[in-house]
Amino acid sequence: MSLANSTIATLRQRLLAKEISPRDIVTDVAKAIDTQNASIGAYLSWDLEKALKEADQADVSQPLGGIPIGIKDNMNVIGEPCTCGSRMLAENYTAPYDAGAIVKLRSAGAVPFGRLNMDEFAMGSSTENSALGVTRNPRDLERIPGGSSGGSAAAVAGNLAIATLGSDTGGSIRQPAALCGCVGLKPTYGRISRYGLVAFASSLDQIGPITKTVEDSAILLNHLCGKDARDSTSLDVSVPDFTSALGKDIKGLRIGLPKEYFISGIHAGVSAAVNAAIKKLEALGAIPVEISLPHTDVGVSTYYIIAPAEASANLARFDGVRYGHRSAAAADLMEHYMMSREEGFGPEVKRRILLGTYVLSSGYYDAYYLKAQRARTLIRQDFEQAFEKVDVIVSPTSPTPAHKLGALKDNPLAAYLEDIFTIPVNLAGLPAISVPCGTALEDGKSLPVGLQIIGKPLDEMTLIRVADAFEKA
Amino acid sequence: MPSPQIDIHHIAKLSRLALSEEEAVQYQGQLNRILGHIDQLSTYQLDAEPSAHAMPIFDVIRPDIARPGFTQEEALSNAPRRAMDQFQIPKVME
């Protein structure tokens, strides 16, 4: 069997037993990419020679020594492209430095290998907004892998990677993990440095692992977290050994079921799978408790004010001067800005820049942005009150299984509404994980369903404990 | 909160996007529909303090000590156009 099908945990044992070498792993992953990437489209680029060189130098005694990790194409890895799925950065950008998360991975011995497709600048939930290629769901090639970290999830689900990094602004790690059938963890806001992650919405963005098992998620998380002086929002808090939460029972743990999340409109197969998952947690000794998150229905509206507002400011840096696409046709400076951006950005990015600029523009700031910030407080308070009664909250990750490619192409609003269960977590800065919980039948196909488990701030330990117990049961 | 019609040309200029006429029409319609949905916020009593961030961290400062940054060559390495070791932009003065 190809080593590309393995988990980090298994490969680590085999590396330490000297049965295999880091070069063997990278070689097998590269073979899997060579044979399958043409149909799945998870990777935009990969540099085998560089990865082999790094694998040969890897110290396998380190905790991630010699393990190749695929990287979403919005994190800087020195000497590699960082396209963000955009024409803006596709032509002529080479990262001049390593992102904070990459520095951490390298210091644990991992080898960053391959650049993974994504919705342009992480804006989208299907990876169809990438300007650079289509990514397909390995479980059904006619369907989306989810997004925006669609390449990261598809690579893991299709065994084109051991594990990958994604980023999550409104569900972009958890939702593709759910739709492809793998494990995706968004840590507490501030756990992992955002330095070198190309910013979309700075108060919401967070890096996290996409893996085949909960165990691998805990292993990777151990080597991603920690204060980074270059990201002023990264938290100066101790990092526990997340693997110590594995293999524990969940007897007596209180599991919150938000009544606003179990509503009509959820795909029947998703509902059935999630209800069965809750029964399973109960059988493991957990106690279900009905809770209320009364501001759930304003989550999407709040997000689609705050995220575009922050994006419109963050993406102002793409001016065609210091990096990125520069229009050849401009006659003066204003035209240079307007045409470079018009030519470099794709439709969803323009839509969000326009929306963000509008809600921040003179006369509308109080009506939209300030109101959204107030709603954000209420959403966070909902969770605070709920967590007085429960230890974790569970829900579907996505209300539907993977759509067919193109299904929501001309209806951005409908696509936005699908983020209903993941968005509040980002607004409140909470950690959450999506674990596979069976399948839903659609058009005769069995499609993966994800169970979202939401935790208290900085309590990734309990998430991992519940997710691991669930996965092993 | 009323649902005003977006002046898409004004917003596009503020956004520094040279939209085609076709795009302008399309975005105007889409943004009005999205804003129509977002306007549901106005039906809520939103009297909470605004949050800019999920975590209560404020005024993070670092020691005022020089530290290594990009060399000039590194900073210019991705510039689409450069001249005399500087970023080149279209002429702004006659």
PDB file of N, CA and C in Angstrom, chain A residues 2-66:
ATOM      1  N   SER A   2       0.437   2.244  -0.758  1.00  0.00           N
ATOM      2  CA  SER A   2       1.192   3.495  -0.809  1.00  0.00           C
ATOM      3  C   SER A   2       1.257   4.143   0.573  1.00  0.00           C
ATOM      4  N   LEU A   3       2.408   4.699   0.894  1.00  0.00           N
ATOM      5  CA  LEU A   3       2.541   5.392   2.179  1.00  0.00           C
ATOM      6  C   LEU A   3       1.652   6.638   2.228  1.00  0.00           C
ATOM      7  N   ALA A   4       1.223   7.107   1.054  1.00  0.00           N
ATOM      8  CA  ALA A   4       0.345   8.289   1.014  1.00  0.00           C
ATOM      9  C   ALA A   4      -0.984   8.015   1.710  1.00  0.00           C
ATOM     10  N   ASN A   5      -1.361   6.730   1.819  1.00  0.00           N
ATOM     11  CA  ASN A   5      -2.625   6.381   2.482  1.00  0.00           C
ATOM     12  C   ASN A   5      -2.518   6.386   4.010  1.00  0.00           C
ATOM     13  N   SER A   6      -1.305   6.565   4.526  1.00  0.00           N
ATOM     14  CA  SER A   6      -1.083   6.414   5.973  1.00  0.00           C
ATOM     15  C   SER A   6      -1.431   7.675   6.752  1.00  0.00           C
ATOM     16  N   THR A   7      -1.418   7.499   8.063  1.00  0.00           N
ATOM     17  CA  THR A   7      -1.580   8.627   8.976  1.00  0.00           C
ATOM     18  C   THR A   7      -0.203   9.055   9.508  1.00  0.00           C
ATOM     19  N   ILE A   8      -0.163  10.231  10.103  1.00  0.00           N
ATOM     20  CA  ILE A   8       1.087  10.701  10.716  1.00  0.00           C
ATOM     21  C   ILE A   8       1.524   9.705  11.801  1.00  0.00           C
ATOM     22  N   ALA A   9       0.551   9.277  12.634  1.00  0.00           N
ATOM     23  CA  ALA A   9       0.872   8.398  13.766  1.00  0.00           C
ATOM     24  C   ALA A   9       1.545   7.108  13.291  1.00  0.00           C
ATOM     25  N   THR A  10       0.997   6.499  12.255  1.00  0.00           N
ATOM     26  CA  THR A  10       1.562   5.252  11.723  1.00  0.00           C
ATOM     27  C   THR A  10       2.942   5.490  11.118  1.00  0.00           C
ATOM     28  N   LEU A  11       3.053   6.550  10.339  1.00  0.00           N
ATOM     29  CA  LEU A  11       4.340   6.819   9.683  1.00  0.00           C
ATOM     30  C   LEU A  11       5.431   7.098  10.706  1.00  0.00           C
ATOM     31  N   ARG A  12       5.061   7.787  11.779  1.00  0.00           N
ATOM     32  CA  ARG A  12       6.050   8.085  12.809  1.00  0.00           C
ATOM     33  C   ARG A  12       6.605   6.789  13.413  1.00  0.00           C
ATOM     34  N   GLN A  13       5.713   5.856  13.697  1.00  0.00           N
ATOM     35  CA  GLN A  13       6.174   4.568  14.252  1.00  0.00           C
ATOM     36  C   GLN A  13       7.116   3.863  13.285  1.00  0.00           C
ATOM     37  N   ARG A  14       6.725   3.871  12.008  1.00  0.00           N
ATOM     38  CA  ARG A  14       7.530   3.144  11.016  1.00  0.00           C
ATOM     39  C   ARG A  14       8.861   3.845  10.758  1.00  0.00           C
ATOM     40  N   LEU A  15       8.861   5.182  10.848  1.00  0.00           N
ATOM     41  CA  LEU A  15      10.122   5.920  10.691  1.00  0.00           C
ATOM     42  C   LEU A  15      11.067   5.593  11.848  1.00  0.00           C
ATOM     43  N   LEU A  16      10.512   5.579  13.056  1.00  0.00           N
ATOM     44  CA  LEU A  16      11.354   5.320  14.226  1.00  0.00           C
ATOM     45  C   LEU A  16      11.857   3.878  14.252  1.00  0.00           C
ATOM     46  N   ALA A  17      11.059   2.973  13.662  1.00  0.00           N
ATOM     47  CA  ALA A  17      11.490   1.573  13.567  1.00  0.00           C
ATOM     48  C   ALA A  17      12.437   1.354  12.385  1.00  0.00           C
ATOM     49  N   LYS A  18      12.716   2.447  11.659  1.00  0.00           N
ATOM     50  CA  LYS A  18      13.611   2.424  10.485  1.00  0.00           C
ATOM     51  C   LYS A  18      13.106   1.497   9.368  1.00  0.00           C
ATOM     52  N   GLU A  19      11.791   1.280   9.325  1.00  0.00           N
ATOM     53  CA  GLU A  19      11.218   0.488   8.218  1.00  0.00           C
ATOM     54  C   GLU A  19      11.134   1.305   6.940  1.00  0.00           C
ATOM     55  N   ILE A  20      10.964   2.606   7.110  1.00  0.00           N
ATOM     56  CA  ILE A  20      10.840   3.507   5.964  1.00  0.00           C
ATOM     57  C   ILE A  20      11.668   4.755   6.231  1.00  0.00           C
ATOM     58  N   SER A  21      11.860   5.549   5.151  1.00  0.00           N
ATOM     59  CA  SER A  21      12.582   6.812   5.303  1.00  0.00           C
ATOM     60  C   SER A  21      11.665   7.960   4.879  1.00  0.00           C
ATOM     61  N   PRO A  22      11.978   9.191   5.311  1.00  0.00           N
ATOM     62  CA  PRO A  22      11.203  10.345   4.857  1.00  0.00           C
ATOM     63  C   PRO A  22      11.125  10.419   3.326  1.00  0.00           C
ATOM     64  N   ARG A  23      12.205  10.043   2.657  1.00  0.00           N
ATOM     65  CA  ARG A  23      12.213  10.057   1.188  1.00  0.00           C
ATOM     66  C   ARG A  23      11.135   9.121   0.633  1.00  0.00           C
ATOM     67  N   ASP A  24      10.959   7.953   1.250  1.00  0.00           N
ATOM     68  CA  ASP A  24       9.922   7.007   0.798  1.00  0.00           C
ATOM     69  C   ASP A  24       8.537   7.651   0.868  1.00  0.00           C
ATOM     70  N   ILE A  25       8.312   8.392   1.954  1.00  0.00           N
ATOM     71  CA  ILE A  25       6.985   8.998   2.139  1.00  0.00           C
ATOM     72  C   ILE A  25       6.735  10.062   1.063  1.00  0.00           C
ATOM     73  N   VAL A  26       7.714  10.969   0.924  1.00  0.00           N
ATOM     74  CA  VAL A  26       7.552  12.046  -0.076  1.00  0.00           C
ATOM     75  C   VAL A  26       7.390  11.435  -1.475  1.00  0.00           C
ATOM     76  N   THR A  27       8.148  10.405  -1.761  1.00  0.00           N
ATOM     77  CA  THR A  27       8.071   9.772  -3.080  1.00  0.00           C
ATOM     78  C   THR A  27       6.678   9.188  -3.317  1.00  0.00           C
ATOM     79  N   ASP A  28       6.125   8.530  -2.313  1.00  0.00           N
ATOM     80  CA  ASP A  28       4.783   7.941  -2.478  1.00  0.00           C
ATOM     81  C   ASP A  28       3.696   9.006  -2.610  1.00  0.00           C
ATOM     82  N   VAL A  29       3.841  10.088  -1.838  1.00  0.00           N
ATOM     83  CA  VAL A  29       2.867  11.179  -1.962  1.00  0.00           C
ATOM     84  C   VAL A  29       2.952  11.771  -3.374  1.00  0.00           C
ATOM     85  N   ALA A  30       4.174  11.970  -3.857  1.00  0.00           N
ATOM     86  CA  ALA A  30       4.352  12.531  -5.206  1.00  0.00           C
ATOM     87  C   ALA A  30       3.755  11.605  -6.268  1.00  0.00           C
ATOM     88  N   LYS A  31       3.911  10.295  -6.068  1.00  0.00           N
ATOM     89  CA  LYS A  31       3.310   9.334  -7.031  1.00  0.00           C
ATOM     90  C   LYS A  31       1.790   9.459  -7.029  1.00  0.00           C
ATOM     91  N   ALA A  32       1.226   9.571  -5.830  1.00  0.00           N
ATOM     92  CA  ALA A  32      -0.236   9.712  -5.729  1.00  0.00           C
ATOM     93  C   ALA A  32      -0.695  10.985  -6.430  1.00  0.00           C
ATOM     94  N   ILE A  33       0.086  12.055  -6.266  1.00  0.00           N
ATOM     95  CA  ILE A  33      -0.264  13.312  -6.939  1.00  0.00           C
ATOM     96  C   ILE A  33      -0.170  13.116  -8.454  1.00  0.00           C
ATOM     97  N   ASP A  34       0.911  12.500  -8.901  1.00  0.00           N
ATOM     98  CA  ASP A  34       1.102  12.293 -10.342  1.00  0.00           C
ATOM     99  C   ASP A  34      -0.055  11.528 -10.963  1.00  0.00           C
ATOM    100  N   THR A  35      -0.543  10.504 -10.249  1.00  0.00           N
ATOM    101  CA  THR A  35      -1.578   9.671 -10.862  1.00  0.00           C
ATOM    102  C   THR A  35      -2.982  10.246 -10.682  1.00  0.00           C
ATOM    103  N   GLN A  36      -3.213  10.974  -9.589  1.00  0.00           N
ATOM    104  CA  GLN A  36      -4.602  11.365  -9.313  1.00  0.00           C
ATOM    105  C   GLN A  36      -4.906  12.851  -9.362  1.00  0.00           C
ATOM    106  N   ASN A  37      -3.875  13.703  -9.348  1.00  0.00           N
ATOM    107  CA  ASN A  37      -4.203  15.121  -9.256  1.00  0.00           C
ATOM    108  C   ASN A  37      -4.918  15.630 -10.505  1.00  0.00           C
ATOM    109  N   ALA A  38      -4.658  14.992 -11.660  1.00  0.00           N
ATOM    110  CA  ALA A  38      -5.329  15.437 -12.887  1.00  0.00           C
ATOM    111  C   ALA A  38      -6.839  15.324 -12.739  1.00  0.00           C
ATOM    112  N   SER A  39      -7.328  14.299 -12.018  1.00  0.00           N
ATOM    113  CA  SER A  39      -8.782  14.168 -11.865  1.00  0.00           C
ATOM    114  C   SER A  39      -9.323  14.914 -10.651  1.00  0.00           C
ATOM    115  N   ILE A  40      -8.537  15.033  -9.569  1.00  0.00           N
ATOM    116  CA  ILE A  40      -9.051  15.675  -8.349  1.00  0.00           C
ATOM    117  C   ILE A  40      -8.721  17.166  -8.302  1.00  0.00           C
ATOM    118  N   GLY A  41      -7.553  17.538  -8.776  1.00  0.00           N
ATOM    119  CA  GLY A  41      -7.207  18.962  -8.822  1.00  0.00           C
ATOM    120  C   GLY A  41      -6.979  19.583  -7.459  1.00  0.00           C
ATOM    121  N   ALA A  42      -6.480  18.799  -6.510  1.00  0.00           N
ATOM    122  CA  ALA A  42      -6.261  19.349  -5.169  1.00  0.00           C
ATOM    123  C   ALA A  42      -5.057  20.298  -5.147  1.00  0.00           C
ATOM    124  N   TYR A  43      -3.993  19.915  -5.853  1.00  0.00           N
ATOM    125  CA  TYR A  43      -2.760  20.710  -5.819  1.00  0.00           C
ATOM    126  C   TYR A  43      -2.696  21.674  -7.002  1.00  0.00           C
ATOM    127  N   LEU A  44      -2.177  22.864  -6.726  1.00  0.00           N
ATOM    128  CA  LEU A  44      -1.880  23.811  -7.799  1.00  0.00           C
ATOM    129  C   LEU A  44      -0.443  23.662  -8.256  1.00  0.00           C
ATOM    130  N   SER A  45       0.461  23.319  -7.333  1.00  0.00           N
ATOM    131  CA  SER A  45       1.865  23.132  -7.681  1.00  0.00           C
ATOM    132  C   SER A  45       2.550  22.329  -6.587  1.00  0.00           C
ATOM    133  N   TRP A  46       3.679  21.726  -6.930  1.00  0.00           N
ATOM    134  CA  TRP A  46       4.482  21.026  -5.927  1.00  0.00           C
ATOM    135  C   TRP A  46       5.911  20.927  -6.446  1.00  0.00           C
ATOM    136  N   ASP A  47       6.852  20.982  -5.524  1.00  0.00           N
ATOM    137  CA  ASP A  47       8.256  20.986  -5.894  1.00  0.00           C
ATOM    138  C   ASP A  47       8.900  19.738  -5.277  1.00  0.00           C
ATOM    139  N   LEU A  48       8.897  18.669  -6.049  1.00  0.00           N
ATOM    140  CA  LEU A  48       9.349  17.374  -5.531  1.00  0.00           C
ATOM    141  C   LEU A  48      10.828  17.403  -5.152  1.00  0.00           C
ATOM    142  N   GLU A  49      11.612  18.024  -6.024  1.00  0.00           N
ATOM    143  CA  GLU A  49      13.056  18.030  -5.783  1.00  0.00           C
ATOM    144  C   GLU A  49      13.401  18.681  -4.431  1.00  0.00           C
ATOM    145  N   LYS A  50      12.763  19.826  -4.189  1.00  0.00           N
ATOM    146  CA  LYS A  50      12.999  20.547  -2.940  1.00  0.00           C
ATOM    147  C   LYS A  50      12.544  19.698  -1.745  1.00  0.00           C
ATOM    148  N   ALA A  51      11.370  19.065  -1.879  1.00  0.00           N
ATOM    149  CA  ALA A  51      10.837  18.267  -0.770  1.00  0.00           C
ATOM    150  C   ALA A  51      11.731  17.062  -0.493  1.00  0.00           C
ATOM    151  N   LEU A  52      12.248  16.442  -1.549  1.00  0.00           N
ATOM    152  CA  LEU A  52      13.132  15.285  -1.351  1.00  0.00           C
ATOM    153  C   LEU A  52      14.411  15.704  -0.631  1.00  0.00           C
ATOM    154  N   LYS A  53      14.899  16.871  -1.027  1.00  0.00           N
ATOM    155  CA  LYS A  53      16.113  17.382  -0.385  1.00  0.00           C
ATOM    156  C   LYS A  53      15.856  17.608   1.111  1.00  0.00           C
ATOM    157  N   GLU A  54      14.701  18.221   1.400  1.00  0.00           N
ATOM    158  CA  GLU A  54      14.379  18.475   2.812  1.00  0.00           C
ATOM    159  C   GLU A  54      14.114  17.165   3.560  1.00  0.00           C
ATOM    160  N   ALA A  55      13.490  16.199   2.867  1.00  0.00           N
ATOM    161  CA  ALA A  55      13.220  14.898   3.494  1.00  0.00           C
ATOM    162  C   ALA A  55      14.533  14.202   3.848  1.00  0.00           C
ATOM    163  N   ASP A  56      15.498  14.306   2.941  1.00  0.00           N
ATOM    164  CA  ASP A  56      16.788  13.644   3.184  1.00  0.00           C
ATOM    165  C   ASP A  56      17.516  14.258   4.380  1.00  0.00           C
ATOM    166  N   GLN A  57      17.223  15.542   4.620  1.00  0.00           N
ATOM    167  CA  GLN A  57      17.882  16.211   5.749  1.00  0.00           C
ATOM    168  C   GLN A  57      17.066  16.127   7.037  1.00  0.00           C
ATOM    169  N   ALA A  58      15.859  15.575   6.957  1.00  0.00           N
ATOM    170  CA  ALA A  58      14.973  15.589   8.123  1.00  0.00           C
ATOM    171  C   ALA A  58      15.531  14.723   9.248  1.00  0.00           C
ATOM    172  N   ASP A  59      15.289  15.213  10.466  1.00  0.00           N
ATOM    173  CA  ASP A  59      15.725  14.479  11.648  1.00  0.00           C
ATOM    174  C   ASP A  59      14.501  13.713  12.183  1.00  0.00           C
ATOM    175  N   VAL A  60      14.475  12.402  11.961  1.00  0.00           N
ATOM    176  CA  VAL A  60      13.271  11.637  12.308  1.00  0.00           C
ATOM    177  C   VAL A  60      13.063  11.517  13.815  1.00  0.00           C
ATOM    178  N   SER A  61      14.063  11.937  14.593  1.00  0.00           N
ATOM    179  CA  SER A  61      13.849  11.893  16.043  1.00  0.00           C
ATOM    180  C   SER A  61      12.957  13.059  16.502  1.00  0.00           C
ATOM    181  N   GLN A  62      12.765  14.052  15.624  1.00  0.00           N
ATOM    182  CA  GLN A  62      11.867  15.158  15.972  1.00  0.00           C
ATOM    183  C   GLN A  62      10.413  14.688  15.862  1.00  0.00           C
ATOM    184  N   PRO A  63       9.491  15.384  16.552  1.00  0.00           N
ATOM    185  CA  PRO A  63       8.115  14.871  16.633  1.00  0.00           C
ATOM    186  C   PRO A  63       7.382  14.750  15.293  1.00  0.00           C
ATOM    187  N   LEU A  64       7.718  15.629  14.323  1.00  0.00           N
ATOM    188  CA  LEU A  64       7.112  15.481  12.991  1.00  0.00           C
ATOM    189  C   LEU A  64       8.200  15.201  11.951  1.00  0.00           C
ATOM    190  N   GLY A  65       9.340  14.703  12.414  1.00  0.00           N
ATOM    191  CA  GLY A  65      10.502  14.524  11.546  1.00  0.00           C
ATOM    192  C   GLY A  65      10.182  13.733  10.282  1.00  0.00           C
ATOM    193  N   GLY A  66      10.367  14.374   9.127  1.00  0.00           N
ATOM    194  CA  GLY A  66      10.213  13.700   7.841  1.00  0.00           C
ATOM    195  C   GLY A  66       8.793  13.536   7.358  1.00  0.00           C
TER     196      GLY A  66
END
